[in-house]
CSV table of C-alpha atoms in Angstrom, one decimal:
chain,number,residue,atom,x,y,z
O,29,UNK,CA,-0.3,0.2,-0.3
O,30,UNK,CA,2.7,3.1,0.7
O,31,UNK,CA,4.7,1.7,-2.4
O,32,UNK,CA,1.2,2.6,-4.5
O,33,UNK,CA,0.5,5.7,-2.7
O,34,UNK,CA,4.6,6.5,-2.9
O,35,UNK,CA,4.2,6.0,-6.5
O,36,UNK,CA,0.9,8.4,-7.1
O,37,UNK,CA,2.2,11.1,-4.5
O,38,UNK,CA,5.3,11.3,-6.8
O,39,UNK,CA,4.0,11.9,-9.8
O,40,UNK,CA,1.6,14.8,-8.4
O,41,UNK,CA,2.9,18.3,-9.2
O,42,UNK,CA,2.0,19.6,-5.3
O,43,UNK,CA,3.9,21.5,-2.9
O,44,UNK,CA,3.3,21.2,1.4
O,45,UNK,CA,2.2,23.8,3.0
O,46,UNK,CA,3.2,23.0,7.0
O,47,UNK,CA,2.0,25.5,9.9
O,48,UNK,CA,4.9,24.9,12.6
O,49,UNK,CA,8.5,23.8,12.0
O,50,UNK,CA,8.2,21.0,13.1
O,51,UNK,CA,5.3,19.3,11.1
O,52,UNK,CA,7.5,20.1,7.9
O,53,UNK,CA,9.9,18.2,9.6
O,54,UNK,CA,8.5,15.6,9.9
O,55,UNK,CA,7.1,16.0,6.3
O,56,UNK,CA,9.9,15.7,5.2
O,57,UNK,CA,11.5,12.7,7.0
O,58,UNK,CA,8.4,11.2,5.7
O,59,UNK,CA,8.3,8.4,3.1
O,60,UNK,CA,5.6,10.0,0.5
O,61,UNK,CA,6.7,13.7,1.2
O,62,UNK,CA,10.4,14.0,1.6
O,63,UNK,CA,11.5,14.7,-2.1
O,64,UNK,CA,8.1,17.1,-2.6
O,65,UNK,CA,9.1,21.1,-1.8
O,66,UNK,CA,7.2,21.8,1.3
O,67,UNK,CA,7.1,25.4,2.7
O,68,UNK,CA,6.5,26.7,6.6
O,69,UNK,CA,3.8,28.5,7.5
O,70,UNK,CA,2.8,29.6,10.8
O,71,UNK,CA,-0.9,29.7,11.1
O,72,UNK,CA,-2.3,33.1,11.1
O,73,UNK,CA,-4.0,34.7,14.2
O,74,UNK,CA,-5.9,38.1,14.1
O,75,UNK,CA,-4.1,40.3,15.8
O,76,UNK,CA,-6.9,43.2,16.0
O,77,UNK,CA,-8.3,40.9,18.8
O,78,UNK,CA,-5.7,38.8,19.8
O,79,UNK,CA,-3.4,41.1,21.4
O,80,UNK,CA,-2.1,42.4,25.2
O,81,UNK,CA,-4.2,44.3,27.3
O,82,UNK,CA,-2.5,46.9,30.1
O,83,UNK,CA,-2.5,46.6,33.7
O,84,UNK,CA,-6.4,48.3,33.7
O,85,UNK,CA,-7.7,46.2,30.9
O,86,UNK,CA,-6.6,43.8,32.8
O,87,UNK,CA,-7.7,44.1,36.0
O,88,UNK,CA,-12.1,44.6,34.9
O,89,UNK,CA,-11.5,41.3,33.4
O,90,UNK,CA,-10.9,39.8,37.0
O,91,UNK,CA,-14.0,41.1,38.7
O,92,UNK,CA,-15.8,40.3,35.7
O,93,UNK,CA,-14.9,36.5,36.0
O,94,UNK,CA,-14.0,36.9,39.5
O,95,UNK,CA,-11.0,36.1,39.3
O,96,UNK,CA,-9.1,37.6,42.8
O,97,UNK,CA,-6.8,40.5,42.0
O,98,UNK,CA,-3.7,38.8,43.7
O,99,UNK,CA,-3.7,35.7,42.8
O,100,UNK,CA,-1.6,34.1,39.5
O,101,UNK,CA,-3.7,32.5,37.2
O,102,UNK,CA,-2.8,29.7,35.0
O,103,UNK,CA,-5.6,29.0,32.0
O,104,UNK,CA,-5.7,25.7,29.6
O,105,UNK,CA,-8.0,25.3,27.3
O,106,UNK,CA,-9.0,22.7,24.3
O,107,UNK,CA,-12.2,21.6,23.2
O,108,UNK,CA,-12.2,18.4,24.9
O,109,UNK,CA,-10.3,19.0,28.2
O,110,UNK,CA,-9.5,15.2,29.3
O,111,UNK,CA,-9.2,14.1,25.7
O,112,UNK,CA,-5.4,12.0,26.1
O,113,UNK,CA,-3.6,13.9,23.6
O,114,UNK,CA,-4.4,16.8,25.4
O,115,UNK,CA,-1.9,15.3,27.9
O,116,UNK,CA,-4.5,16.6,30.8
O,117,UNK,CA,-3.1,14.2,33.1
O,118,UNK,CA,0.7,15.6,32.4
O,119,UNK,CA,-0.9,19.1,33.3
O,120,UNK,CA,-2.6,17.6,37.2
O,121,UNK,CA,1.3,16.0,38.0
O,122,UNK,CA,3.1,19.1,37.1
O,123,UNK,CA,0.1,21.2,39.5
O,124,UNK,CA,0.9,18.8,42.1
O,125,UNK,CA,4.4,19.4,42.0
O,126,UNK,CA,4.6,23.8,42.3
O,127,UNK,CA,3.4,21.8,45.4
O,128,UNK,CA,6.1,19.2,46.8
O,129,UNK,CA,8.7,20.3,45.0
O,130,UNK,CA,8.0,23.6,44.9
O,131,UNK,CA,6.0,24.5,48.2
O,132,UNK,CA,3.9,27.2,46.0
O,133,UNK,CA,1.0,28.9,48.3
O,134,UNK,CA,-1.7,26.9,46.5
O,135,UNK,CA,-4.7,29.4,47.4
O,136,UNK,CA,-2.7,32.3,45.7
O,137,UNK,CA,-3.4,29.9,42.2
O,138,UNK,CA,-6.0,29.7,40.2
O,139,UNK,CA,-6.2,27.5,37.0
O,140,UNK,CA,-8.7,28.2,34.5
O,141,UNK,CA,-10.0,26.4,32.2
O,142,UNK,CA,-12.2,27.0,28.2
O,143,UNK,CA,-13.8,23.4,26.7
O,144,UNK,CA,-15.7,21.0,27.6
O,145,UNK,CA,-15.2,19.5,31.1
O,146,UNK,CA,-16.4,16.2,31.8
O,147,UNK,CA,-15.7,15.9,35.0
O,148,UNK,CA,-14.2,18.0,38.7
O,149,UNK,CA,-10.2,18.3,38.0
O,150,UNK,CA,-8.5,17.1,41.3
O,151,UNK,CA,-6.0,19.3,42.2
O,152,UNK,CA,-5.9,21.3,45.6
O,153,UNK,CA,-5.8,24.8,43.6
O,154,UNK,CA,-8.8,27.0,43.6
O,155,UNK,CA,-9.9,26.3,39.6
O,156,UNK,CA,-12.1,29.3,37.8
O,157,UNK,CA,-13.5,26.8,34.5
O,158,UNK,CA,-15.2,29.2,32.0
O,159,UNK,CA,-16.7,26.5,29.5
O,160,UNK,CA,-17.0,26.5,26.1
O,161,UNK,CA,-15.6,30.5,24.9
O,162,UNK,CA,-18.5,31.5,22.4
O,163,UNK,CA,-16.3,34.0,20.2
O,164,UNK,CA,-12.9,35.2,19.1
O,165,UNK,CA,-13.0,38.0,21.6
O,166,UNK,CA,-13.9,35.6,25.0
O,167,UNK,CA,-10.8,33.8,24.2
O,168,UNK,CA,-8.2,36.7,23.8
O,169,UNK,CA,-9.6,37.6,26.9
O,170,UNK,CA,-8.9,33.8,28.3
O,171,UNK,CA,-5.6,34.8,27.9
O,172,UNK,CA,-4.7,38.2,28.5
O,173,UNK,CA,-6.5,38.1,32.1
O,174,UNK,CA,-4.1,34.9,32.8
O,175,UNK,CA,-0.4,34.6,34.2
O,176,UNK,CA,0.7,32.5,31.9
O,177,UNK,CA,-1.2,29.8,29.6
O,178,UNK,CA,0.6,26.0,29.9
O,179,UNK,CA,0.2,24.0,26.7
O,180,UNK,CA,0.4,20.3,27.6
O,181,UNK,CA,-0.3,18.6,24.8
O,182,UNK,CA,2.0,15.7,23.7
O,183,UNK,CA,1.1,15.2,20.1
O,184,UNK,CA,-0.3,18.0,18.4
O,185,UNK,CA,0.8,20.2,14.9
O,186,UNK,CA,-0.6,23.2,16.9
O,187,UNK,CA,-1.9,24.1,19.4
O,188,UNK,CA,-3.0,26.7,18.0
O,189,UNK,CA,-3.9,28.4,21.2
O,190,UNK,CA,0.0,28.4,21.9
O,191,UNK,CA,-0.3,31.3,19.1
O,192,UNK,CA,-3.1,32.8,20.6
O,193,UNK,CA,-1.8,33.2,24.3
O,194,UNK,CA,2.0,34.5,22.6
O,195,UNK,CA,-0.2,37.0,20.8
O,196,UNK,CA,-1.6,38.4,23.9
O,197,UNK,CA,1.6,39.1,25.8
O,198,UNK,CA,0.7,35.4,28.2
O,199,UNK,CA,3.5,33.6,28.6
O,200,UNK,CA,3.2,29.8,27.3
O,201,UNK,CA,4.6,27.1,28.4
O,202,UNK,CA,4.7,23.7,27.2
O,203,UNK,CA,6.3,21.0,25.5
O,204,UNK,CA,8.6,20.9,23.0
O,205,UNK,CA,6.1,20.1,20.0
O,206,UNK,CA,4.6,21.2,17.0
O,207,UNK,CA,3.9,24.7,17.4
O,208,UNK,CA,6.4,25.5,20.7
O,209,UNK,CA,9.3,25.1,18.9
O,210,UNK,CA,8.7,27.8,16.8
O,211,UNK,CA,7.4,30.1,19.1
O,212,UNK,CA,8.4,28.8,22.0
O,213,UNK,CA,12.0,31.1,23.6
O,214,UNK,CA,12.4,30.2,27.2
O,215,UNK,CA,13.1,33.0,29.3
O,216,UNK,CA,11.6,35.3,27.1
O,217,UNK,CA,8.0,34.3,26.0
O,218,UNK,CA,8.0,30.7,28.1
O,219,UNK,CA,9.3,27.5,28.3
O,220,UNK,CA,9.5,24.8,26.5
O,221,UNK,CA,9.5,21.4,29.1
O,222,UNK,CA,10.9,18.5,28.2
O,223,UNK,CA,8.0,16.2,25.9
O,224,UNK,CA,6.3,13.5,28.9
O,225,UNK,CA,8.2,15.2,32.0
O,226,UNK,CA,5.7,17.3,34.3
O,227,UNK,CA,8.3,18.0,36.5
O,228,UNK,CA,10.2,20.0,34.1
O,229,UNK,CA,6.6,21.5,33.1
O,230,UNK,CA,6.6,22.6,37.3
O,231,UNK,CA,10.0,23.5,36.3
O,232,UNK,CA,8.7,26.2,33.5
O,233,UNK,CA,6.3,27.3,35.1
O,234,UNK,CA,7.4,28.1,38.4
O,235,UNK,CA,10.0,29.5,36.2
O,236,UNK,CA,7.6,32.0,35.3
O,237,UNK,CA,5.7,33.3,38.4
O,238,UNK,CA,8.8,33.9,40.2
O,239,UNK,CA,10.1,36.8,37.2
O,240,UNK,CA,10.2,40.1,39.2
O,241,UNK,CA,8.4,42.4,37.4
O,242,UNK,CA,10.1,44.1,35.5
O,243,UNK,CA,11.7,41.2,33.3
O,244,UNK,CA,7.6,39.4,33.4
O,245,UNK,CA,6.5,42.9,31.8
O,246,UNK,CA,9.4,42.2,29.7
O,247,UNK,CA,7.7,38.7,28.7
O,248,UNK,CA,5.0,39.7,28.1
């Protein structure tokens, strides 16, 4: 079957568009597309909606969603939060590590989630669930009121949420996969953790939460 596919594809006058360098590398190493021209074309984000906002706007957003001003907000979203490839289990493990290894004050941390939530998230932190976000403006607000966005996905050509978070000035912590390889620069736009390593994911979270205000504002 592979030989047949290779024969068919070899005769096609096609070029490949990839949404990330990681995905392009997959195509370049594949039997089907390695001899084709491959372009890296990052996913587009509407810069008129996904953009940084000032502290006063952040304060109003937190008031709207009843989130304490002095709490640090870690956000996570997916169409289905418990989907295995989106890394739900690594998210939970990394938050547990925050409390155990870094002795962080759990009363000052809020996990903010968006998407389909089939069951309660079993963590010792405050949790605010925004449900399905109806439009891009609400999605932008989700990032803008967050101190950092976490993407524990272990199998993804994106996700686009990393692009959107960074465009909103929100540092992103993610496994070294998909668009994270293109967009996340450690200690500048976020933190890239070793794949499937929840300890390193926690290290990334704490490295951003412990930034002094000047450095954090520079990251934003």
